[in-house]
Coordinates of C-alpha atoms in Angstrom, one line a residue:
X13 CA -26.1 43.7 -15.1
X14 CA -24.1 43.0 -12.2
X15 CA -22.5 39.5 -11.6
X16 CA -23.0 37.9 -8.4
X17 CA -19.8 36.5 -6.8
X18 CA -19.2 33.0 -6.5
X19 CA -20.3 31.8 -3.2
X20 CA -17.7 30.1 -0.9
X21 CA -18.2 26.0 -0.4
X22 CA -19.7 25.1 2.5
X23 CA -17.6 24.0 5.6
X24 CA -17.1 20.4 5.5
X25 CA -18.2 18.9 9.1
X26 CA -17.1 15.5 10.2
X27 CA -19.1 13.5 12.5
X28 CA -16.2 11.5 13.7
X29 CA -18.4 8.5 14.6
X30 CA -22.1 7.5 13.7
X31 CA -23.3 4.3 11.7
X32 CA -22.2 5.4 8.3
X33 CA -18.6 6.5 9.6
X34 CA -18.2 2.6 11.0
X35 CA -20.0 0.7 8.1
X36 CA -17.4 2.9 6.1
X37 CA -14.6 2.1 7.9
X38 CA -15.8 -1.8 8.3
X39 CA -16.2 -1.9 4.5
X40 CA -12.7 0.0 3.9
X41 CA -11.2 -2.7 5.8
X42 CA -13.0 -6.0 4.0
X43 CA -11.5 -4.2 0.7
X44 CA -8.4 -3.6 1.4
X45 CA -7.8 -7.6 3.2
X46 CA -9.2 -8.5 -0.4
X47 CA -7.1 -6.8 -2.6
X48 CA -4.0 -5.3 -0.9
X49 CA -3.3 -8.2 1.4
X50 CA -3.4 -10.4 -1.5
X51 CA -0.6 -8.3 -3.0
X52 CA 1.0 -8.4 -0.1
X53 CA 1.4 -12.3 -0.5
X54 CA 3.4 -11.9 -3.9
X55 CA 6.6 -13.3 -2.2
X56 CA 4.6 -16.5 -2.1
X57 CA 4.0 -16.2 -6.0
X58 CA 7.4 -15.2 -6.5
X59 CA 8.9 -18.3 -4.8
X60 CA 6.4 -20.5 -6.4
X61 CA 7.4 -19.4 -9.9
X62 CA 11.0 -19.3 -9.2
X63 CA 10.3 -23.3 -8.3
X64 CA 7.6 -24.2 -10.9
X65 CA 6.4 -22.6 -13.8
X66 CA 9.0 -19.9 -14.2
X67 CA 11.8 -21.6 -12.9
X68 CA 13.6 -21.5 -16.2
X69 CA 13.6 -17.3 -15.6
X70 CA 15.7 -15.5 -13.1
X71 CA 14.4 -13.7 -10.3
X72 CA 14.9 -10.4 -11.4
X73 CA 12.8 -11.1 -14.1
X74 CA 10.1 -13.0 -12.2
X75 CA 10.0 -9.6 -9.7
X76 CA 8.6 -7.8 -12.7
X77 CA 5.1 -9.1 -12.2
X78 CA 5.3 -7.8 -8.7
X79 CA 6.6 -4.5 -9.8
X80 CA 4.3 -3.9 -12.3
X81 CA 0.9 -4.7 -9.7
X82 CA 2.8 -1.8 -7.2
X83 CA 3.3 0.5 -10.1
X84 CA 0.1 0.4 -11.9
X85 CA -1.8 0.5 -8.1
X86 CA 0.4 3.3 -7.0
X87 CA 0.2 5.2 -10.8
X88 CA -3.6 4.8 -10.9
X89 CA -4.1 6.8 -7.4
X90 CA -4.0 10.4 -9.2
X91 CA -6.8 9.5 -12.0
X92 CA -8.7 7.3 -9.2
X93 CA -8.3 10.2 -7.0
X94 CA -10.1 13.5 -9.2
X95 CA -12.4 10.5 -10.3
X96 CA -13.6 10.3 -7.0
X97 CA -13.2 13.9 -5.8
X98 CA -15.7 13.7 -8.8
X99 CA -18.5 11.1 -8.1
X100 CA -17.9 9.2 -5.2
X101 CA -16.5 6.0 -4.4
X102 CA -19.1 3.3 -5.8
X103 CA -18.9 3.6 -9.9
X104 CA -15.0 3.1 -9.2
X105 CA -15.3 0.2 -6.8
X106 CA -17.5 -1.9 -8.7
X107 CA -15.3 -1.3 -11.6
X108 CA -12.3 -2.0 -9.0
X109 CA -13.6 -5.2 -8.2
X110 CA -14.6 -6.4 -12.0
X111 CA -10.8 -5.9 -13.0
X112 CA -9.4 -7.5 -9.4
X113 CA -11.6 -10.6 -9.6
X114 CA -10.8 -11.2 -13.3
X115 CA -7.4 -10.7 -13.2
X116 CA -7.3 -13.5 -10.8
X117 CA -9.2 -15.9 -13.0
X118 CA -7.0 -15.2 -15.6
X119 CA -4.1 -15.7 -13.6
X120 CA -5.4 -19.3 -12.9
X121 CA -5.2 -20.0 -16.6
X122 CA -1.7 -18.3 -17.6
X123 CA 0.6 -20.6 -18.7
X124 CA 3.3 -17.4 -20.5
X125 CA 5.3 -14.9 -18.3
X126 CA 4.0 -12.4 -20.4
X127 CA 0.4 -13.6 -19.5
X128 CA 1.5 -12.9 -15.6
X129 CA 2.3 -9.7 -16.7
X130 CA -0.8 -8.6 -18.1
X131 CA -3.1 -10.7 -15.6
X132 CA -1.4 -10.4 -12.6
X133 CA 1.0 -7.7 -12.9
X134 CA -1.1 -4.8 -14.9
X135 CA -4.8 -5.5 -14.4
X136 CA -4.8 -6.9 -10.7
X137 CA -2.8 -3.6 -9.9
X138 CA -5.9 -1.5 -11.7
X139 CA -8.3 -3.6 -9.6
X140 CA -6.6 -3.4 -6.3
X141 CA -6.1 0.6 -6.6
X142 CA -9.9 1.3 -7.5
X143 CA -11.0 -0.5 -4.3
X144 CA -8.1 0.9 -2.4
X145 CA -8.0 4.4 -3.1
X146 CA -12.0 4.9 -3.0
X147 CA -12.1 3.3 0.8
X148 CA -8.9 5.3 2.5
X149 CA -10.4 8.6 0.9
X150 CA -14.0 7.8 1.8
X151 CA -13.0 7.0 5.2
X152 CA -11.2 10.5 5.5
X153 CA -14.7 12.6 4.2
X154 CA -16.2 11.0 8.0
X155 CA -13.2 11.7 10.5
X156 CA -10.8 14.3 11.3
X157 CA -10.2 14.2 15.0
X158 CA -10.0 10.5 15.1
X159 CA -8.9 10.4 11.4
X160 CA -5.8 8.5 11.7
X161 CA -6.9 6.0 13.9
X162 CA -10.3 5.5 11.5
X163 CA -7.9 4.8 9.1
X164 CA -5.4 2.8 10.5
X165 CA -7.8 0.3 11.4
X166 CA -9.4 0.1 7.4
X167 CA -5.5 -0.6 6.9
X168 CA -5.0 -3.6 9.2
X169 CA -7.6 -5.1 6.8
X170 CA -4.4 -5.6 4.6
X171 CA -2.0 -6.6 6.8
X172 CA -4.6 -9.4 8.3
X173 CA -5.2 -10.1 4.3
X174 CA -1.1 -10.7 3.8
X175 CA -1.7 -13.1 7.2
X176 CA -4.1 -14.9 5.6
X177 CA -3.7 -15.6 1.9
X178 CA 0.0 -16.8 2.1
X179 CA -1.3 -19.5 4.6
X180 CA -4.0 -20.2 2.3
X181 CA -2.1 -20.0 -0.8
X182 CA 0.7 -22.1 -0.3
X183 CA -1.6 -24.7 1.7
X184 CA -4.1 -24.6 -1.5
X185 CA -0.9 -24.9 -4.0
X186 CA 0.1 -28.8 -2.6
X187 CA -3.8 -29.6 -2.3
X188 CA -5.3 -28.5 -5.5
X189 CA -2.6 -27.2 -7.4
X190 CA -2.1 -23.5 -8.7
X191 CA -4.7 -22.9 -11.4
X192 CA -8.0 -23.3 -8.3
X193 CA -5.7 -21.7 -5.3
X194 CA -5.6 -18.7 -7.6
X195 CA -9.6 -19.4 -8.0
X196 CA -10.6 -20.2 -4.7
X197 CA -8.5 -17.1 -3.3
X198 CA -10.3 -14.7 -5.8
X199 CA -13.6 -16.4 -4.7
X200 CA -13.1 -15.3 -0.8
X201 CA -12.2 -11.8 -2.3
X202 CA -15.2 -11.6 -4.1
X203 CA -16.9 -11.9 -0.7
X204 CA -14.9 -9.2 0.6
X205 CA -15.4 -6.8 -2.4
X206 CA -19.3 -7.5 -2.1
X207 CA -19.3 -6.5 1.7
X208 CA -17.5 -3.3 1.1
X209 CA -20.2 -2.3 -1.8
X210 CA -22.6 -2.9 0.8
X211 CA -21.2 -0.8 3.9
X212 CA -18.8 1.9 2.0
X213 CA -20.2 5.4 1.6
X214 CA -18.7 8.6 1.2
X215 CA -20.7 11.7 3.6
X216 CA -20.7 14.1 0.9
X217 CA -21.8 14.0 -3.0
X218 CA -18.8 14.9 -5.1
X219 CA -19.4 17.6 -7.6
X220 CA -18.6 17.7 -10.9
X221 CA -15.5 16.8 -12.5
X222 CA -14.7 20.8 -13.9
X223 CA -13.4 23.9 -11.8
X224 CA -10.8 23.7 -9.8
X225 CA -8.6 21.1 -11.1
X226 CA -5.8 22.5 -13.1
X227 CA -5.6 25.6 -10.0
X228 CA -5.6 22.9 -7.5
X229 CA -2.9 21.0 -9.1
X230 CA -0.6 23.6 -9.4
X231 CA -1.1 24.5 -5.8
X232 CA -0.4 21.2 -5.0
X233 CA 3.1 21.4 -6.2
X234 CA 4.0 25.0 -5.1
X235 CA 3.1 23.6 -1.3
X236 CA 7.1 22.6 0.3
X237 CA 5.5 20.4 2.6
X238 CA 3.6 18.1 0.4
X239 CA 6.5 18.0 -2.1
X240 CA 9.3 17.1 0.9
X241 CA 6.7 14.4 1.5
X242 CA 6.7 12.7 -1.8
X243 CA 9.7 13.0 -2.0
X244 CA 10.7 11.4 1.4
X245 CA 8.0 8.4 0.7
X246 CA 9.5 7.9 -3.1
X247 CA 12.6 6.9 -1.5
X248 CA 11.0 5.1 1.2
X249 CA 8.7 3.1 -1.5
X250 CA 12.6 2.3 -3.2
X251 CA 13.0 0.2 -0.4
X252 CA 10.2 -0.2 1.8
X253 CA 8.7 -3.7 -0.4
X254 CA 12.2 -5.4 -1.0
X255 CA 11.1 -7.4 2.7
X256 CA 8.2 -8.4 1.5
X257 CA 9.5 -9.5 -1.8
X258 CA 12.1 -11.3 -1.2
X259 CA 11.8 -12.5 2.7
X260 CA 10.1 -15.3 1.6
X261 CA 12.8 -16.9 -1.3
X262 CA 15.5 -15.6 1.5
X263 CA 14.1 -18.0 4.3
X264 CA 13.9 -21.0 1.6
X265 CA 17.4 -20.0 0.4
X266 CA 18.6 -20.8 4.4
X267 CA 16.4 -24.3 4.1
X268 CA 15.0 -22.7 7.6
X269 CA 12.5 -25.1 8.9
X270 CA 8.7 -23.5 8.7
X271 CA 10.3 -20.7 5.9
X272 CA 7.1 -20.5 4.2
X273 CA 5.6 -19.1 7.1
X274 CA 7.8 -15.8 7.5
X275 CA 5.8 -13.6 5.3
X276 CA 2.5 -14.6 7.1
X277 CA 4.1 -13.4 10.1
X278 CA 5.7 -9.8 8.5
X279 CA 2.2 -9.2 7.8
X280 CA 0.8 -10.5 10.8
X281 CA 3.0 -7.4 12.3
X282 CA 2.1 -5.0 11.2
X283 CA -1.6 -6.0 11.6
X284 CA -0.6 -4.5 15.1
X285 CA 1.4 -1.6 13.2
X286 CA -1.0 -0.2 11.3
X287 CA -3.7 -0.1 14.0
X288 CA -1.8 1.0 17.3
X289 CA 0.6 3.6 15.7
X290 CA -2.5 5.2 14.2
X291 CA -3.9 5.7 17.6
X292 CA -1.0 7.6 19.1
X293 CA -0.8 9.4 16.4
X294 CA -4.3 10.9 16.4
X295 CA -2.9 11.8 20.1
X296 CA 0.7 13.1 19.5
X297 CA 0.6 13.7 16.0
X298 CA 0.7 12.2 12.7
X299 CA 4.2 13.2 11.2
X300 CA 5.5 12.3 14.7
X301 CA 4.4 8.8 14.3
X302 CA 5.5 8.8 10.2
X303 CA 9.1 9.6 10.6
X304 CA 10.2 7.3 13.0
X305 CA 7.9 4.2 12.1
X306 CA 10.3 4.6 8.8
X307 CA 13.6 5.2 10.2
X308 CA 13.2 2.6 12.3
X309 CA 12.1 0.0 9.1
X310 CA 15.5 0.9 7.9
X311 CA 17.6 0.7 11.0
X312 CA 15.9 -2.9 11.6
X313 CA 16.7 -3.7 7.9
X314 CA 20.3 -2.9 8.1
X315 CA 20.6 -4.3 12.0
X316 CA 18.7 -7.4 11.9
X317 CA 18.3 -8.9 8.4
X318 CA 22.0 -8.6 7.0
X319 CA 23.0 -11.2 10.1
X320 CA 20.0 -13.0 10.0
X321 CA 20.8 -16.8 10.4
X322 CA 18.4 -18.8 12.4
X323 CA 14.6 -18.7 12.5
X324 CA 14.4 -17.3 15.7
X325 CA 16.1 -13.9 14.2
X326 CA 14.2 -13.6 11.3
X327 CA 10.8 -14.3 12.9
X328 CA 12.0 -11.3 14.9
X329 CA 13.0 -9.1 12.2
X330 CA 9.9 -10.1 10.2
X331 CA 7.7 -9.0 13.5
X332 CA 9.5 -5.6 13.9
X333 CA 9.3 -4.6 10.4
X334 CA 6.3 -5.4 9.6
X335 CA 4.7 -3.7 12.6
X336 CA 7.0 -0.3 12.0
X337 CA 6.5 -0.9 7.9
X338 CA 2.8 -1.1 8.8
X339 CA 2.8 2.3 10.6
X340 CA 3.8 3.9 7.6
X341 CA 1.7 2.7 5.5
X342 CA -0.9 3.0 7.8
X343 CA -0.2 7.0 8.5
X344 CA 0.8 8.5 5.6
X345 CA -2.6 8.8 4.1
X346 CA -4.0 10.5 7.3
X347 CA -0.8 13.0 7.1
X348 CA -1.5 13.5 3.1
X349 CA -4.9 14.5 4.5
X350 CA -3.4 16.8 7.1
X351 CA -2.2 19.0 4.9
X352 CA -5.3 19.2 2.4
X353 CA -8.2 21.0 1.7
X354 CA -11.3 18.1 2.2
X355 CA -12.8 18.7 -1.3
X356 CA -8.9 17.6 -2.7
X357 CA -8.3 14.9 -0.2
X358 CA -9.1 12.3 -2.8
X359 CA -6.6 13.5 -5.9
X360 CA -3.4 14.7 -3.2
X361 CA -3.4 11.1 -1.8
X362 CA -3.9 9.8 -5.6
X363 CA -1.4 12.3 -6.5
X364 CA 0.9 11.0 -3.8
X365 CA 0.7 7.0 -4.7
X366 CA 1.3 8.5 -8.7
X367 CA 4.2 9.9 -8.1
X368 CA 5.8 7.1 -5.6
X369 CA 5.0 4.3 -7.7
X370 CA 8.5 4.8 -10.2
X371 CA 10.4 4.2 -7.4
X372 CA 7.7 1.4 -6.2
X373 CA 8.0 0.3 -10.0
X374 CA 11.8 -0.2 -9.8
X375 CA 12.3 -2.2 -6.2
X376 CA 11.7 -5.8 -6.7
X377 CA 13.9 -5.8 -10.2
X378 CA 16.4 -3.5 -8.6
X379 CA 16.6 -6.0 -5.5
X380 CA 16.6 -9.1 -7.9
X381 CA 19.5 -7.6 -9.7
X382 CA 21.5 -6.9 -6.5
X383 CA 21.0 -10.0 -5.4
X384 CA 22.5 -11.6 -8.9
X385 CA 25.3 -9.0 -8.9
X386 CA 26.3 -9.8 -5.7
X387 CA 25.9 -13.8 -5.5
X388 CA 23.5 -13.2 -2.2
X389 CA 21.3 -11.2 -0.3
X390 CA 23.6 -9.0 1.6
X391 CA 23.5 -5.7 -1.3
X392 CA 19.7 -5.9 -1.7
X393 CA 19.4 -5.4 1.9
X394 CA 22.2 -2.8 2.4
X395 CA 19.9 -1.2 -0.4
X396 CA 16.5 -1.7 1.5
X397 CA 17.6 0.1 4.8
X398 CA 19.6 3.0 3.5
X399 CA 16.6 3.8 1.1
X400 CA 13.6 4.1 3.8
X401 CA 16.1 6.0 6.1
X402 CA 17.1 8.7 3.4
X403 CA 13.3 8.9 3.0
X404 CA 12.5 8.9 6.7
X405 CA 15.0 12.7 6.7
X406 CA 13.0 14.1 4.0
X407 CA 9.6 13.4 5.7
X408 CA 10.9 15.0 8.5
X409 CA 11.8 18.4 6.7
X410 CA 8.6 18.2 5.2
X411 CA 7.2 18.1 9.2
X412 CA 9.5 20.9 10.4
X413 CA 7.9 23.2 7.2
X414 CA 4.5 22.5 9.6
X415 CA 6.1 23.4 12.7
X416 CA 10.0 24.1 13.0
X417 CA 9.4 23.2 16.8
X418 CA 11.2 19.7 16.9
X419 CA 8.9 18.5 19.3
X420 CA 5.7 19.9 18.2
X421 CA 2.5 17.9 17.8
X422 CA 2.5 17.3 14.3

């Protein structure tokens, strides 16, 4: 009896457009503003717990909370990513949205740092990577030409999230106090969650979970290029958050007048950064745009923070960085899916966030103990910027393994 061979997969087509591709990328957007641009407001958290509830801990120990929501997000992304690889992106963001919206509620009614932890720090971390990691991957199944640019504007979604919910927090926190901001802010996400159920698709069904995984992964890490790129974005996660952490208790430090609206206007930056940089870069090339959006986060780190003074400089600083910090969180998925078959574009970005999210894990405690050790803000910062530039070198081996052409469209 002869065996037939295994056919080949089909060719996966994008349509780069249509009325699934936009509802996609609409409802991408609504679920990331929910859940990552809340945890892009934890600076406002962090300050109000350094000043109420958890003033009696330090702030390296406060920082944990935040540490722990970008390490369980970022060391969810592989299992999130064969998950959907496997079945799609709807069982995982209903399940996404469950643990976001009730890690929330629980938050409002934590009264123990070790409650934060588990409430905000563990479970709103599992919520916010099953709706985040489902709608950047789902996006990718409908573009490739325009892929960047699809994606850059799901990721504004967060930055225009991180605009809004430190406004709203910190108004809501003198109105109604913290137990029904927390509430109310995790009501308007449940809106947002409900409209990306409603809109998200991806184009093709998933097939099953057995076959190619353990091959693919080993793959994976015999590819240079994808391995100089983790490890360029691991050291660029080391220091890329410390901004937003901390910005916000740095400002108040200063007793700058309108401090508590620094943060809003970091992320309001790189609303504009993760949208425009994703455009050119579907134009002159992804890893062109990923390399310099992060040595220029570092450079402005290192040039602008350290003798940051007045309000007038640090609204600067928070506008630049935030738009070139927003780039690169806006491109690196689209160059993750550069170098990857379709059918594994789900687990190499999961694979990706995994393996960044030690360093993502150590950051905030790591800043928060700089800035004890040295009685002010000067080391954490000196930290930030050489960080994300030693990563912004390693990203750009990992584009001359593409193309050893310096100037190549890459």
């Amino acid at each position: 009896m002869t065996i037939a061979p295994t056919p080949p997969p089909p060719r996966h087509t994008f349509p780069d457009g249509g009325l699934k591709a936009y509802l996609t990328v609409l409802g991408a957007s609504f679920a990331l503003f929910s859940g990552f641009g809340q945890m892009n407001a934890f600076g406002t958290f962090q300050t109000h717990y350094e000043q109420n509830q958890l003033a009696h801990l330090a702030p390296f120990t406060i920082s944990w909370i935040g540490s722990l929501q970008l390490w369980v997000f970022f060391v969810s992304g592989a299992p999130i990513g064969i998950a959907f690889d496997a079945y799609g992106p709807r069982v995982l963001m209903i399940a996404g949205t469950i643990c976001y919206i009730l890690s929330l509620m629980l938050t409002s009614i934590s009264t123990q740092y070790y409650q934060y932890i588990l409430a905000q720090g563990v479970l709103f971390g599992l919520g916010v990577g099953l709706l985040f990691y489902p709608s950047l991957s789902s996006v990718s199944t409908y573009f490739f030409k325009y892929r960047a640019t699809a994606l850059g504007i799901a990721a504004a979604g967060s930055s225009a999230g991180g605009v809004m919910y430190p406004l709203m927090l910190e108004a809501l926190f003198k109105r109604v106090g913290f137990g029904w901001a927390v509430r109310i802010s995790g009501l308007v996400s449940a809106v947002g969650c409900g409209i990306a159920l409603m809109t998200l698709t991806a184009l093709t069904p998933r097939p099953g979970p057995k076959g190619q995984s353990e091959f693919s992964l080993r793959k994976t890490f015999k590819d240079s290029k994808f391995n100089y790129l983790i490890g360029g974005s691991g050291l660029v996660a080391l220091g890329l958050f410390i901004p937003l952490f901390y910005i916000d208790s740095y400002t108040t430090s200063l007793a700058l007048p309108h401090a508590k609206l620094v943060l809003a206007i970091m992320n309001l930056g790189g609303v504009v950064g993760r949208v425009l940089p994703a455009i050119l870069s579907d134009r002159v090339g992804r890893f062109n745009i990923l390399v310099p959006s992060a040595l220029l986060s570092g450079v402005l780190t290192l040039a602008l923070w350290i003798p940051a003074r007045t309000l007038p400089v640090v609204i600067v600083y928070a506008i630049l960085y935030g738009s070139s910090s927003g780039a690169f969180i806006s491109v690196i998925t689209p160059c993750v899916a550069q170098i990857s078959d379709v059918r594994e574009i789900g687990r190499r970005i999961g694979l990706l966030y995994s393996v960044i999210s030690f360093p993502a894990l150590v950051c905030g405690p790591t800043g928060g103990a700089l800035l004890v050790l040295d009685h002010g803000y000067t080391g954490m910062i000196v930290f930030s910027g050489t960080t994300v530039i030693a990563g912004s070198f390693a990203i750009f081996i990992a584009k001359l393994k593409i193309d050893s052409k310096v100037l190549a469209k890459v």
